[in-house]
Amino acid sequence: MSMKSRLLGMAFASADVLLELDGERVTFALGAGPVPGVDPGAAWAGQPLDTILDPACQNAVASQLRKLKPGVRSEPVGIRVLTGDGRARKAIIRAFALPELAPFISCALVWDGPPVQAETPKPILDARGLLQRLGSILSQGGTGPELAVDFLEIPGLGAADEAHRRAGARIEASLQARSHQGASAARLAPDRFALVRDSADISDLAEAIRTAGVAEGLNLSAITSRGELGKAEAAVAVRTLRFALEDCLKDGAEAGSRFGERLKRTVQDADRFRGIVRERQFSLAWQPILALDSRAVHHFEALARFGGAAQAPTGPISMAEELGLIESFDLAVAEKALLQLRQPGFGLTKAAVNVSAVSLTGDGYVQGLLRMTSAYPDMRKRLMVEITETSELADLDAANRRVKALRDAGIKVCLDDFGVGAASLDYLRKLQIDIVKIDGAFVRDIETDAKVRTLAGHLVDLCRELKIETVAEMVETEGQAEAVKALGVDYGQGWLFGRPTPTPALSAPAAVGKRVGEVVGWG
Ligand code: C2E
Ligand code: MG
Ligand code: MG
């Protein structure tokens, strides 16, 4: 009996299929295939190993092969081998690197049960789908695993040729299979992916990308970065992820490496902002709004200021809007404004506070403001809310119910930055408001651009007919003040009349001639 036959007999006693690999490809196969009629020698030889494995187990195999030491047998790895007819068969594979065969690797594969129907892979998500998916995973709550989000950038994958397209499809399937419950991966851009995984799963995604490239004859590599979501509440986690993803997608090349840091910073910024709101670490600056005919101060707009009087609030405010933190901030601003209005020096000053339209997409702000003022009905008459960022108002009927609740309580309502958005006329039609503030962009060009003058003039006429008063903001010159007055605008605000100051400047230069503290009525 020859030694060869003896060894072969012993080999088949320990395996159903004997395989030889050159790293990624099967160079030789012998034995019983996953289903009758499939001869591994003919079907697998020359194929990349990944093409015969279920994507979900490719990484585990690759990682064992990488760790393999000469003369030492690998750990057994549970795999699923594709049968080629839509089914898969479980198996256990072990690898061994016989030094004299290097660089080839010998493998023994043992079938584990009959072939079963392979799960149809879930199609990859888009960004919106990923956020929805994360929301639903988190809102199922319970004691699920802690989750992480991996971001991958694969330079060059967006190329239009067939090999890249096929590699892209392989990568989609492979990432989806590795994601949480096999259904939480998204392709955000031709060369960018993100997937939700269990925090404990640290298997190497870059390796999976490389292997998918090799299968199509491409040299692909991935820049990866992981962000932890921790134990955040579902809605907050989704918004935080959206903010960080948007940031990374806006970025040019190599954004992939910065995602984890971005997500961490976003979580920290959100925490810091919550602290600012909780500790009321902001102040208000008061800017006068004057009646254009008499130049008497009509009311003041309370503008939020963070850390130092001059700092513009737009950065933190738009972040808070996106992260869903603006409602509590807007309420905190209203609370601070109301406290100041009750100080003796403020007389009967009237005040406008800004409220982001995002805060009108739920009932919390209006209920909060009404609760806050319930003990001081007179204060309601001295208060106006200016709705900013109106583009966020998707449900105008619901928003109008909230606007009406404020007005019924005696609080005036103003639409800020009017005329810039495409839906301005819709707002006028659907929202019952008291005042419209014409956007500063119109005022800026009012003297020089006849078209702007015509447009602004029509907006003012329209408001007048609807019995809505008008304010022109950002009035910086006498010429602009005259021009908007000539169009019939009722009130003006801007540096010409007074800059925002820490306390209402009741004797603003342009208001000279009026008694200090004299404030005209709402009209
Ligand atoms: P806004 O409500 O349209 O406020 C007017 C902005 O124009 C203010 O900037 C004000 O300082 C500035 N401004 C006033 N007069 C002039 C002028 O003559 N020329 C120029 N160039 N600028 C002028 P600020 O304080 O930086 O506020 C920016 C935006 O931040 C506000 O726009 C508002 O949308 C938002 N904001 C401010 N405070 C709050 C708040 O408490 N809650 C919310 N949700 N948003 C706020
Ligand atoms: Mg405003
Ligand atoms: Mg404005």
JSON list of N, CA, C and O in Angstrom, two decimals, residues 147-173:
[
{"chain": "A", "resi": 147, "resn": "LEU", "atom": "N", "xyz": [-24.48, 49.42, 20.42]},
{"chain": "A", "resi": 147, "resn": "LEU", "atom": "CA", "xyz": [-24.25, 49.48, 18.99]},
{"chain": "A", "resi": 147, "resn": "LEU", "atom": "C", "xyz": [-23.14, 50.47, 18.63]},
{"chain": "A", "resi": 147, "resn": "LEU", "atom": "O", "xyz": [-22.89, 51.43, 19.35]},
{"chain": "A", "resi": 148, "resn": "ALA", "atom": "N", "xyz": [-22.53, 50.19, 17.50]},
{"chain": "A", "resi": 148, "resn": "ALA", "atom": "CA", "xyz": [-21.52, 51.10, 16.97]},
{"chain": "A", "resi": 148, "resn": "ALA", "atom": "C", "xyz": [-21.84, 51.32, 15.50]},
{"chain": "A", "resi": 148, "resn": "ALA", "atom": "O", "xyz": [-22.55, 50.52, 14.89]},
{"chain": "A", "resi": 149, "resn": "VAL", "atom": "N", "xyz": [-21.34, 52.41, 14.95]},
{"chain": "A", "resi": 149, "resn": "VAL", "atom": "CA", "xyz": [-21.53, 52.65, 13.53]},
{"chain": "A", "resi": 149, "resn": "VAL", "atom": "C", "xyz": [-20.16, 52.71, 12.87]},
{"chain": "A", "resi": 149, "resn": "VAL", "atom": "O", "xyz": [-19.29, 53.46, 13.30]},
{"chain": "A", "resi": 150, "resn": "ASP", "atom": "N", "xyz": [-19.99, 51.90, 11.85]},
{"chain": "A", "resi": 150, "resn": "ASP", "atom": "CA", "xyz": [-18.74, 51.91, 11.10]},
{"chain": "A", "resi": 150, "resn": "ASP", "atom": "C", "xyz": [-18.95, 52.68, 9.80]},
{"chain": "A", "resi": 150, "resn": "ASP", "atom": "O", "xyz": [-19.96, 52.49, 9.12]},
{"chain": "A", "resi": 151, "resn": "PHE", "atom": "N", "xyz": [-18.01, 53.52, 9.48]},
{"chain": "A", "resi": 151, "resn": "PHE", "atom": "CA", "xyz": [-18.07, 54.32, 8.25]},
{"chain": "A", "resi": 151, "resn": "PHE", "atom": "C", "xyz": [-16.90, 53.86, 7.38]},
{"chain": "A", "resi": 151, "resn": "PHE", "atom": "O", "xyz": [-15.79, 53.68, 7.87]},
{"chain": "A", "resi": 152, "resn": "LEU", "atom": "N", "xyz": [-17.18, 53.62, 6.11]},
{"chain": "A", "resi": 152, "resn": "LEU", "atom": "CA", "xyz": [-16.11, 53.17, 5.21]},
{"chain": "A", "resi": 152, "resn": "LEU", "atom": "C", "xyz": [-16.06, 54.06, 3.98]},
{"chain": "A", "resi": 152, "resn": "LEU", "atom": "O", "xyz": [-17.09, 54.37, 3.40]},
{"chain": "A", "resi": 153, "resn": "GLU", "atom": "N", "xyz": [-14.86, 54.42, 3.61]},
{"chain": "A", "resi": 153, "resn": "GLU", "atom": "CA", "xyz": [-14.66, 55.12, 2.36]},
{"chain": "A", "resi": 153, "resn": "GLU", "atom": "C", "xyz": [-13.74, 54.25, 1.51]},
{"chain": "A", "resi": 153, "resn": "GLU", "atom": "O", "xyz": [-12.68, 53.81, 1.99]},
{"chain": "A", "resi": 154, "resn": "ILE", "atom": "N", "xyz": [-14.17, 53.97, 0.26]},
{"chain": "A", "resi": 154, "resn": "ILE", "atom": "CA", "xyz": [-13.38, 53.08, -0.59]},
{"chain": "A", "resi": 154, "resn": "ILE", "atom": "C", "xyz": [-12.98, 53.86, -1.84]},
{"chain": "A", "resi": 154, "resn": "ILE", "atom": "O", "xyz": [-13.76, 53.96, -2.80]},
{"chain": "A", "resi": 155, "resn": "PRO", "atom": "N", "xyz": [-11.80, 54.48, -1.80]},
{"chain": "A", "resi": 155, "resn": "PRO", "atom": "CA", "xyz": [-11.42, 55.36, -2.91]},
{"chain": "A", "resi": 155, "resn": "PRO", "atom": "C", "xyz": [-11.46, 54.62, -4.24]},
{"chain": "A", "resi": 155, "resn": "PRO", "atom": "O", "xyz": [-11.00, 53.49, -4.34]},
{"chain": "A", "resi": 156, "resn": "GLY", "atom": "N", "xyz": [-12.08, 55.23, -5.22]},
{"chain": "A", "resi": 156, "resn": "GLY", "atom": "CA", "xyz": [-12.10, 54.68, -6.58]},
{"chain": "A", "resi": 156, "resn": "GLY", "atom": "C", "xyz": [-13.28, 53.76, -6.85]},
{"chain": "A", "resi": 156, "resn": "GLY", "atom": "O", "xyz": [-13.55, 53.42, -8.00]},
{"chain": "A", "resi": 157, "resn": "LEU", "atom": "N", "xyz": [-14.04, 53.38, -5.81]},
{"chain": "A", "resi": 157, "resn": "LEU", "atom": "CA", "xyz": [-15.12, 52.41, -6.04]},
{"chain": "A", "resi": 157, "resn": "LEU", "atom": "C", "xyz": [-16.22, 52.98, -6.93]},
{"chain": "A", "resi": 157, "resn": "LEU", "atom": "O", "xyz": [-16.96, 52.24, -7.57]},
{"chain": "A", "resi": 158, "resn": "GLY", "atom": "N", "xyz": [-16.31, 54.32, -6.98]},
{"chain": "A", "resi": 158, "resn": "GLY", "atom": "CA", "xyz": [-17.36, 54.94, -7.78]},
{"chain": "A", "resi": 158, "resn": "GLY", "atom": "C", "xyz": [-17.12, 54.85, -9.29]},
{"chain": "A", "resi": 158, "resn": "GLY", "atom": "O", "xyz": [-17.99, 55.24, -10.08]},
{"chain": "A", "resi": 159, "resn": "ALA", "atom": "N", "xyz": [-15.98, 54.32, -9.73]},
{"chain": "A", "resi": 159, "resn": "ALA", "atom": "CA", "xyz": [-15.67, 54.26, -11.17]},
{"chain": "A", "resi": 159, "resn": "ALA", "atom": "C", "xyz": [-16.77, 53.50, -11.92]},
{"chain": "A", "resi": 159, "resn": "ALA", "atom": "O", "xyz": [-17.39, 52.59, -11.37]},
{"chain": "A", "resi": 160, "resn": "ALA", "atom": "N", "xyz": [-17.00, 53.89, -13.19]},
{"chain": "A", "resi": 160, "resn": "ALA", "atom": "CA", "xyz": [-18.19, 53.43, -13.89]},
{"chain": "A", "resi": 160, "resn": "ALA", "atom": "C", "xyz": [-18.03, 52.06, -14.58]},
{"chain": "A", "resi": 160, "resn": "ALA", "atom": "O", "xyz": [-18.99, 51.53, -15.10]},
{"chain": "A", "resi": 161, "resn": "ASP", "atom": "N", "xyz": [-16.83, 51.46, -14.56]},
{"chain": "A", "resi": 161, "resn": "ASP", "atom": "CA", "xyz": [-16.68, 50.21, -15.33]},
{"chain": "A", "resi": 161, "resn": "ASP", "atom": "C", "xyz": [-17.31, 49.02, -14.63]},
{"chain": "A", "resi": 161, "resn": "ASP", "atom": "O", "xyz": [-17.68, 49.07, -13.45]},
{"chain": "A", "resi": 162, "resn": "GLU", "atom": "N", "xyz": [-17.43, 47.95, -15.39]},
{"chain": "A", "resi": 162, "resn": "GLU", "atom": "CA", "xyz": [-18.15, 46.75, -14.95]},
{"chain": "A", "resi": 162, "resn": "GLU", "atom": "C", "xyz": [-17.51, 46.11, -13.71]},
{"chain": "A", "resi": 162, "resn": "GLU", "atom": "O", "xyz": [-18.20, 45.70, -12.78]},
{"chain": "A", "resi": 163, "resn": "ALA", "atom": "N", "xyz": [-16.18, 46.05, -13.67]},
{"chain": "A", "resi": 163, "resn": "ALA", "atom": "CA", "xyz": [-15.50, 45.40, -12.54]},
{"chain": "A", "resi": 163, "resn": "ALA", "atom": "C", "xyz": [-15.82, 46.15, -11.24]},
{"chain": "A", "resi": 163, "resn": "ALA", "atom": "O", "xyz": [-16.09, 45.54, -10.21]},
{"chain": "A", "resi": 164, "resn": "HIS", "atom": "N", "xyz": [-15.80, 47.49, -11.30]},
{"chain": "A", "resi": 164, "resn": "HIS", "atom": "CA", "xyz": [-16.09, 48.26, -10.09]},
{"chain": "A", "resi": 164, "resn": "HIS", "atom": "C", "xyz": [-17.55, 48.10, -9.69]},
{"chain": "A", "resi": 164, "resn": "HIS", "atom": "O", "xyz": [-17.89, 48.08, -8.51]},
{"chain": "A", "resi": 165, "resn": "ARG", "atom": "N", "xyz": [-18.43, 48.02, -10.71]},
{"chain": "A", "resi": 165, "resn": "ARG", "atom": "CA", "xyz": [-19.85, 47.86, -10.40]},
{"chain": "A", "resi": 165, "resn": "ARG", "atom": "C", "xyz": [-20.07, 46.53, -9.68]},
{"chain": "A", "resi": 165, "resn": "ARG", "atom": "O", "xyz": [-20.77, 46.44, -8.68]},
{"chain": "A", "resi": 166, "resn": "ARG", "atom": "N", "xyz": [-19.43, 45.49, -10.21]},
{"chain": "A", "resi": 166, "resn": "ARG", "atom": "CA", "xyz": [-19.60, 44.16, -9.60]},
{"chain": "A", "resi": 166, "resn": "ARG", "atom": "C", "xyz": [-18.97, 44.11, -8.20]},
{"chain": "A", "resi": 166, "resn": "ARG", "atom": "O", "xyz": [-19.53, 43.55, -7.28]},
{"chain": "A", "resi": 167, "resn": "ALA", "atom": "N", "xyz": [-17.80, 44.74, -8.06]},
{"chain": "A", "resi": 167, "resn": "ALA", "atom": "CA", "xyz": [-17.16, 44.78, -6.74]},
{"chain": "A", "resi": 167, "resn": "ALA", "atom": "C", "xyz": [-18.07, 45.52, -5.76]},
{"chain": "A", "resi": 167, "resn": "ALA", "atom": "O", "xyz": [-18.21, 45.13, -4.59]},
{"chain": "A", "resi": 168, "resn": "GLY", "atom": "N", "xyz": [-18.71, 46.59, -6.25]},
{"chain": "A", "resi": 168, "resn": "GLY", "atom": "CA", "xyz": [-19.64, 47.37, -5.41]},
{"chain": "A", "resi": 168, "resn": "GLY", "atom": "C", "xyz": [-20.77, 46.47, -4.91]},
{"chain": "A", "resi": 168, "resn": "GLY", "atom": "O", "xyz": [-21.14, 46.51, -3.73]},
{"chain": "A", "resi": 169, "resn": "ALA", "atom": "N", "xyz": [-21.31, 45.65, -5.81]},
{"chain": "A", "resi": 169, "resn": "ALA", "atom": "CA", "xyz": [-22.41, 44.75, -5.43]},
{"chain": "A", "resi": 169, "resn": "ALA", "atom": "C", "xyz": [-21.93, 43.73, -4.39]},
{"chain": "A", "resi": 169, "resn": "ALA", "atom": "O", "xyz": [-22.62, 43.44, -3.42]},
{"chain": "A", "resi": 170, "resn": "ARG", "atom": "N", "xyz": [-20.73, 43.22, -4.59]},
{"chain": "A", "resi": 170, "resn": "ARG", "atom": "CA", "xyz": [-20.16, 42.27, -3.63]},
{"chain": "A", "resi": 170, "resn": "ARG", "atom": "C", "xyz": [-20.00, 42.94, -2.26]},
{"chain": "A", "resi": 170, "resn": "ARG", "atom": "O", "xyz": [-20.30, 42.35, -1.22]},
{"chain": "A", "resi": 171, "resn": "ILE", "atom": "N", "xyz": [-19.50, 44.17, -2.28]},
{"chain": "A", "resi": 171, "resn": "ILE", "atom": "CA", "xyz": [-19.27, 44.89, -1.02]},
{"chain": "A", "resi": 171, "resn": "ILE", "atom": "C", "xyz": [-20.60, 45.16, -0.31]},
{"chain": "A", "resi": 171, "resn": "ILE", "atom": "O", "xyz": [-20.73, 44.98, 0.90]},
{"chain": "A", "resi": 172, "resn": "GLU", "atom": "N", "xyz": [-21.61, 45.53, -1.11]},
{"chain": "A", "resi": 172, "resn": "GLU", "atom": "CA", "xyz": [-22.93, 45.77, -0.51]},
{"chain": "A", "resi": 172, "resn": "GLU", "atom": "C", "xyz": [-23.39, 44.52, 0.23]},
{"chain": "A", "resi": 172, "resn": "GLU", "atom": "O", "xyz": [-23.83, 44.57, 1.38]},
{"chain": "A", "resi": 173, "resn": "ALA", "atom": "N", "xyz": [-23.29, 43.37, -0.46]},
{"chain": "A", "resi": 173, "resn": "ALA", "atom": "CA", "xyz": [-23.77, 42.12, 0.15]},
{"chain": "A", "resi": 173, "resn": "ALA", "atom": "C", "xyz": [-22.94, 41.78, 1.38]},
{"chain": "A", "resi": 173, "resn": "ALA", "atom": "O", "xyz": [-23.47, 41.37, 2.42]}
]
